[in-house]
mmCIF file with all atom_site columns, C-alpha atoms in Angstrom:
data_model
loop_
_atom_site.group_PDB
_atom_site.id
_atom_site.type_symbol
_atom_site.label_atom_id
_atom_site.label_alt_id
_atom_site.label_comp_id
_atom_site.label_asym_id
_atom_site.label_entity_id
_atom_site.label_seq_id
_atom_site.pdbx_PDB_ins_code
_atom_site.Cartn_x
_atom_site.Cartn_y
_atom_site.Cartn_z
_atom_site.occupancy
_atom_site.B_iso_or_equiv
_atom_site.pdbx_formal_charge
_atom_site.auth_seq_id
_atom_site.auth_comp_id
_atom_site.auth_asym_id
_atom_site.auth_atom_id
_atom_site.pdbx_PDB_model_num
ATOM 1  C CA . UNK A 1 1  ? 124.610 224.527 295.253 1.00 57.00 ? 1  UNK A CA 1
ATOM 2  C CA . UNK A 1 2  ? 121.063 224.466 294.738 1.00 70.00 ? 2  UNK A CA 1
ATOM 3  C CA . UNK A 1 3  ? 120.791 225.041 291.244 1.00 70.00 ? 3  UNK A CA 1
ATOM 4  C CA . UNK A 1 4  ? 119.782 221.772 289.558 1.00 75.00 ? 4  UNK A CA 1
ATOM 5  C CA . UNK A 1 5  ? 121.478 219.969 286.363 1.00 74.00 ? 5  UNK A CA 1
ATOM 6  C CA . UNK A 1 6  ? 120.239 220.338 282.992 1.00 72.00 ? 6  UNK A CA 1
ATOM 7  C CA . UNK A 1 7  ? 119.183 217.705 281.287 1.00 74.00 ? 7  UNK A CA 1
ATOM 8  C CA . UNK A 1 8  ? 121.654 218.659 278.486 1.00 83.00 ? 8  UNK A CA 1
ATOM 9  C CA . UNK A 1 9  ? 124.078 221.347 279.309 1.00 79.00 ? 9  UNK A CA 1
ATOM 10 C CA . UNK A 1 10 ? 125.160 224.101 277.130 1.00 81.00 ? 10 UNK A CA 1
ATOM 11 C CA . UNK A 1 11 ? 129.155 222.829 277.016 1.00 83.00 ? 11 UNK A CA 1
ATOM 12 C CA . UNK A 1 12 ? 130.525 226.993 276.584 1.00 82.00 ? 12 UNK A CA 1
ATOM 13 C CA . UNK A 1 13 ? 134.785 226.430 275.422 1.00 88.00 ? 13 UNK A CA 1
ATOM 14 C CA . UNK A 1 14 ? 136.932 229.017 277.202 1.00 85.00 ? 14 UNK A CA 1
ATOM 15 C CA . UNK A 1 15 ? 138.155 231.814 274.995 1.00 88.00 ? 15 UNK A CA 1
ATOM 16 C CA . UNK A 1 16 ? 135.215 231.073 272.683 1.00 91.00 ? 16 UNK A CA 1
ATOM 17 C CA . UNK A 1 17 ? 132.890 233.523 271.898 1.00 91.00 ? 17 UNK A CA 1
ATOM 18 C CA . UNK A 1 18 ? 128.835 233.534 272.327 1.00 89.00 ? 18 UNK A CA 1
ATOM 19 C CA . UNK A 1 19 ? 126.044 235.325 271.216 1.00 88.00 ? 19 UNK A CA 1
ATOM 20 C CA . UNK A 1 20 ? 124.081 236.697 273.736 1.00 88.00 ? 20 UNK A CA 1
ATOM 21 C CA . UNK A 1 21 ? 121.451 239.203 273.927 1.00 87.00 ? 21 UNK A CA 1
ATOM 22 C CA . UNK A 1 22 ? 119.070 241.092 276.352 1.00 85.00 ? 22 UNK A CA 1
ATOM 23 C CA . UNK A 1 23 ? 116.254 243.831 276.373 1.00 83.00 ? 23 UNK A CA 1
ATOM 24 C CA . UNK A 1 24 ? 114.790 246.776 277.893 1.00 81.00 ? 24 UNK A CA 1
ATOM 25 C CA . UNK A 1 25 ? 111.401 246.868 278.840 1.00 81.00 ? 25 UNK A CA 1
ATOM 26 C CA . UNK A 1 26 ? 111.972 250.554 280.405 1.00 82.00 ? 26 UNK A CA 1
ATOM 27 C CA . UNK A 1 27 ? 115.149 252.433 280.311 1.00 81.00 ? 27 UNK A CA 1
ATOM 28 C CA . UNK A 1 28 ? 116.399 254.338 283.164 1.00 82.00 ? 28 UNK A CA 1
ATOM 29 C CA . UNK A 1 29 ? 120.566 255.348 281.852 1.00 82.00 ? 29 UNK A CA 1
ATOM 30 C CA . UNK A 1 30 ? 123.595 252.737 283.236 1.00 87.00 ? 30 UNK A CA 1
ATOM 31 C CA . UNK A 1 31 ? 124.953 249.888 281.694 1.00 90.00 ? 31 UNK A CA 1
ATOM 32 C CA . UNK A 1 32 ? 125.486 246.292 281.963 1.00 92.00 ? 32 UNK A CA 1
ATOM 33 C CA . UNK A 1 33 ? 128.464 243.673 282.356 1.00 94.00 ? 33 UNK A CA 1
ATOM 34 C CA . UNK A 1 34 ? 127.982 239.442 281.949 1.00 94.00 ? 34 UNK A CA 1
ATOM 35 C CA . UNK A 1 35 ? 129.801 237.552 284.887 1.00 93.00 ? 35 UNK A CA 1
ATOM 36 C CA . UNK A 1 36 ? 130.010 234.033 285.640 1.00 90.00 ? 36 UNK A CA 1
ATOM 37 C CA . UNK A 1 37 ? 130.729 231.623 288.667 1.00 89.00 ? 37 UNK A CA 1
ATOM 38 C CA . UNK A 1 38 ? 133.013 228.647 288.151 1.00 88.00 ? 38 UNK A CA 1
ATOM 39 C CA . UNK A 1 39 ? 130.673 225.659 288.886 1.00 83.00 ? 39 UNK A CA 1
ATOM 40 C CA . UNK A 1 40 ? 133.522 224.380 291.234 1.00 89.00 ? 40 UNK A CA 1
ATOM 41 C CA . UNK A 1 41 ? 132.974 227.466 293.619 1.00 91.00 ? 41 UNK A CA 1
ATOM 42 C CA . UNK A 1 42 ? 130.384 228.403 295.906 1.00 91.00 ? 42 UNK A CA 1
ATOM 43 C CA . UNK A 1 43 ? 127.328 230.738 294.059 1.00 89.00 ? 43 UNK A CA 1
ATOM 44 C CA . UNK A 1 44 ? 127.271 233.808 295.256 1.00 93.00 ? 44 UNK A CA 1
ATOM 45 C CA . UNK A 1 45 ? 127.545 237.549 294.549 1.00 94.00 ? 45 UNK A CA 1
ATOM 46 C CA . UNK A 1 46 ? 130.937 237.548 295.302 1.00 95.00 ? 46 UNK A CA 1
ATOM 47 C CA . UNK A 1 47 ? 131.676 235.185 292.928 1.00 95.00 ? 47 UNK A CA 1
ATOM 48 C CA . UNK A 1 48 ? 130.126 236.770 289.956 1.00 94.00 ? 48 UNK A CA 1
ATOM 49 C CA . UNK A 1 49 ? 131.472 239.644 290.652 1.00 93.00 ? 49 UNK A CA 1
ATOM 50 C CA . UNK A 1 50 ? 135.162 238.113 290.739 1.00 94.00 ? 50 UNK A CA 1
ATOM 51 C CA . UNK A 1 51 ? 134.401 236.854 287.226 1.00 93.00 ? 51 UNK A CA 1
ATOM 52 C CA . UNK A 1 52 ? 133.262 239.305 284.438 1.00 95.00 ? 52 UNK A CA 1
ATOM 53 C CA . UNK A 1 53 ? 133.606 238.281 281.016 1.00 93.00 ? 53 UNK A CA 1
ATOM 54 C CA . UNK A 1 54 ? 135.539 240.604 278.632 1.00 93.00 ? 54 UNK A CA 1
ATOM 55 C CA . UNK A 1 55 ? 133.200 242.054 275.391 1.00 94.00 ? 55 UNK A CA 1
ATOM 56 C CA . UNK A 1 56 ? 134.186 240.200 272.041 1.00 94.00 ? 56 UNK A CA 1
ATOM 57 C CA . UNK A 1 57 ? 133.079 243.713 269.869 1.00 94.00 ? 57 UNK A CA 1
ATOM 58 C CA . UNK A 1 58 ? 133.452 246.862 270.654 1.00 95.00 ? 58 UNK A CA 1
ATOM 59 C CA . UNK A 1 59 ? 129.542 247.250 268.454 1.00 95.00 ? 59 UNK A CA 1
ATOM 60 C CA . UNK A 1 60 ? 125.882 246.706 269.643 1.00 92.00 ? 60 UNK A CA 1
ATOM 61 C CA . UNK A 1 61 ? 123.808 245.277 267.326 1.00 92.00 ? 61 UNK A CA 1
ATOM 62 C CA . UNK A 1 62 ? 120.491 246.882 267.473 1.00 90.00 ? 62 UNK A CA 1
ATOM 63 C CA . UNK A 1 63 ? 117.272 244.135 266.941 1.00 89.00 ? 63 UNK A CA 1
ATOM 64 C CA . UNK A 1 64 ? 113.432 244.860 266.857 1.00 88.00 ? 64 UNK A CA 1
ATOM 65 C CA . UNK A 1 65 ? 111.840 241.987 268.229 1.00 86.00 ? 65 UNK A CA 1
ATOM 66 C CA . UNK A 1 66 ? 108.356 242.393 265.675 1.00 91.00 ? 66 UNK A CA 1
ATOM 67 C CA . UNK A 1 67 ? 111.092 242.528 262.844 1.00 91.00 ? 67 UNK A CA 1
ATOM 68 C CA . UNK A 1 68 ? 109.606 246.225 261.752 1.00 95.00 ? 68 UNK A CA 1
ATOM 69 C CA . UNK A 1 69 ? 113.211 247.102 261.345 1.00 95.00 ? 69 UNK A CA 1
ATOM 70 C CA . UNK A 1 70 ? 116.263 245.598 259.997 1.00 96.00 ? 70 UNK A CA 1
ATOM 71 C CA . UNK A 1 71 ? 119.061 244.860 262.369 1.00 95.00 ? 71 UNK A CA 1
ATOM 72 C CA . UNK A 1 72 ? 122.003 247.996 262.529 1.00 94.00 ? 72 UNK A CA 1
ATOM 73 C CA . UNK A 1 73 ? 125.244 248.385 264.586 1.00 95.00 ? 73 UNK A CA 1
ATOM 74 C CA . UNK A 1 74 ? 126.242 251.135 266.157 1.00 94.00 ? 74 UNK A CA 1
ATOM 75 C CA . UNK A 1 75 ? 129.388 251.974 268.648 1.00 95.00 ? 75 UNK A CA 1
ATOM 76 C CA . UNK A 1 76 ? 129.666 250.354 272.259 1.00 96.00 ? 76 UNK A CA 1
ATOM 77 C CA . UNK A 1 77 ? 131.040 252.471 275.329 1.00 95.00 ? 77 UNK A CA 1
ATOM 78 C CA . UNK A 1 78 ? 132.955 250.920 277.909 1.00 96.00 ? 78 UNK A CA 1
ATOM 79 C CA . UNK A 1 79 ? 133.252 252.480 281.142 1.00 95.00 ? 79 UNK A CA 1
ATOM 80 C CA . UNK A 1 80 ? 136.628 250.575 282.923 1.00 94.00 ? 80 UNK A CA 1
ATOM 81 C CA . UNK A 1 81 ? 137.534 253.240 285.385 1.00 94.00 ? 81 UNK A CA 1
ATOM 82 C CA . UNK A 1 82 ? 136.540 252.689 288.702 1.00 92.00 ? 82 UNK A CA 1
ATOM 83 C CA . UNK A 1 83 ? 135.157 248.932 288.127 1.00 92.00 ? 83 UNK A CA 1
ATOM 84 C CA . UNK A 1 84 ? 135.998 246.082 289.978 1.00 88.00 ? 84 UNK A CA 1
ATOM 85 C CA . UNK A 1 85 ? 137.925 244.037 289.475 1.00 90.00 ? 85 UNK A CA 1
ATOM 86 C CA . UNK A 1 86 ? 140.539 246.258 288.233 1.00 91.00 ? 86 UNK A CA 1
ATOM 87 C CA . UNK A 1 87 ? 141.229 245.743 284.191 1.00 91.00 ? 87 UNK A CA 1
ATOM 88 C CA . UNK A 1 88 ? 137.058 244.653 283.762 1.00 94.00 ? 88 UNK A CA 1
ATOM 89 C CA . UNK A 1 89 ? 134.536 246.818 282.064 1.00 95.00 ? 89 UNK A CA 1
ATOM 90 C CA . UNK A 1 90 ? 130.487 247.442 281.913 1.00 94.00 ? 90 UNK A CA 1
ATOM 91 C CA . UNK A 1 91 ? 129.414 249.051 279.100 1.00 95.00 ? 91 UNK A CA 1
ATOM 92 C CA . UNK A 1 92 ? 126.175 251.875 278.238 1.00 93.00 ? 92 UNK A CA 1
ATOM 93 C CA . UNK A 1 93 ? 123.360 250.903 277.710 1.00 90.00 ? 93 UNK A CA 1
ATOM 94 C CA . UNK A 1 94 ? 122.803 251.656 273.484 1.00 87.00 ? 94 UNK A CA 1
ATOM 95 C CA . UNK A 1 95 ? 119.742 253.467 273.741 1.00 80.00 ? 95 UNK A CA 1
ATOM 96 C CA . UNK A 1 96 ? 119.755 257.457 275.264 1.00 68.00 ? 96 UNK A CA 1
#
């Protein structure tokens, strides 16, 4: 590929679990799923779609980035019918 080495590599242990987080800037409904491409393969979409990665928690955790709030959990919703591959999930965005 293209993509060039770190300097120092995050070293991720399969089966582990990691923290990861994202925002929205302006929400429009749908959901989200976290996929990753073997560095031994080829990078494309087809690859990331081949590997999703499973959610640890069935929770959200819910943080303000100015810190006005204190962080809360609420329930996640998985949607696993008609994604691919079979047996994978994306899951609703937390905020209606």
């Amino acid at each position: 590929t293209n993509i060039p080495a770190s300097a120092t590599p995050t070293v991720w242990t399969a089966g582990a679990i990691a923290e990861v987080k994202f925002g929205i800037e302006v929400n429009h409904g749908g959901g989200y799923q976290y996929r990753l491409c073997p560095k031994s393969e080829e990078v494309t979409e087809s690859c990331f779609q081949s590997n999703p990665l499973m959610f640890a928690t069935r929770k959200h955790t819910i943080r303000y980035n100015d810190g006005s709030r204190p962080d809360f959990q609420i329930p996640a919703v998985d949607v696993t019918e008609g994604v691919m591959p079979p047996g994978a999930a994306w899951r609703r965005f937390p905020v209606p």
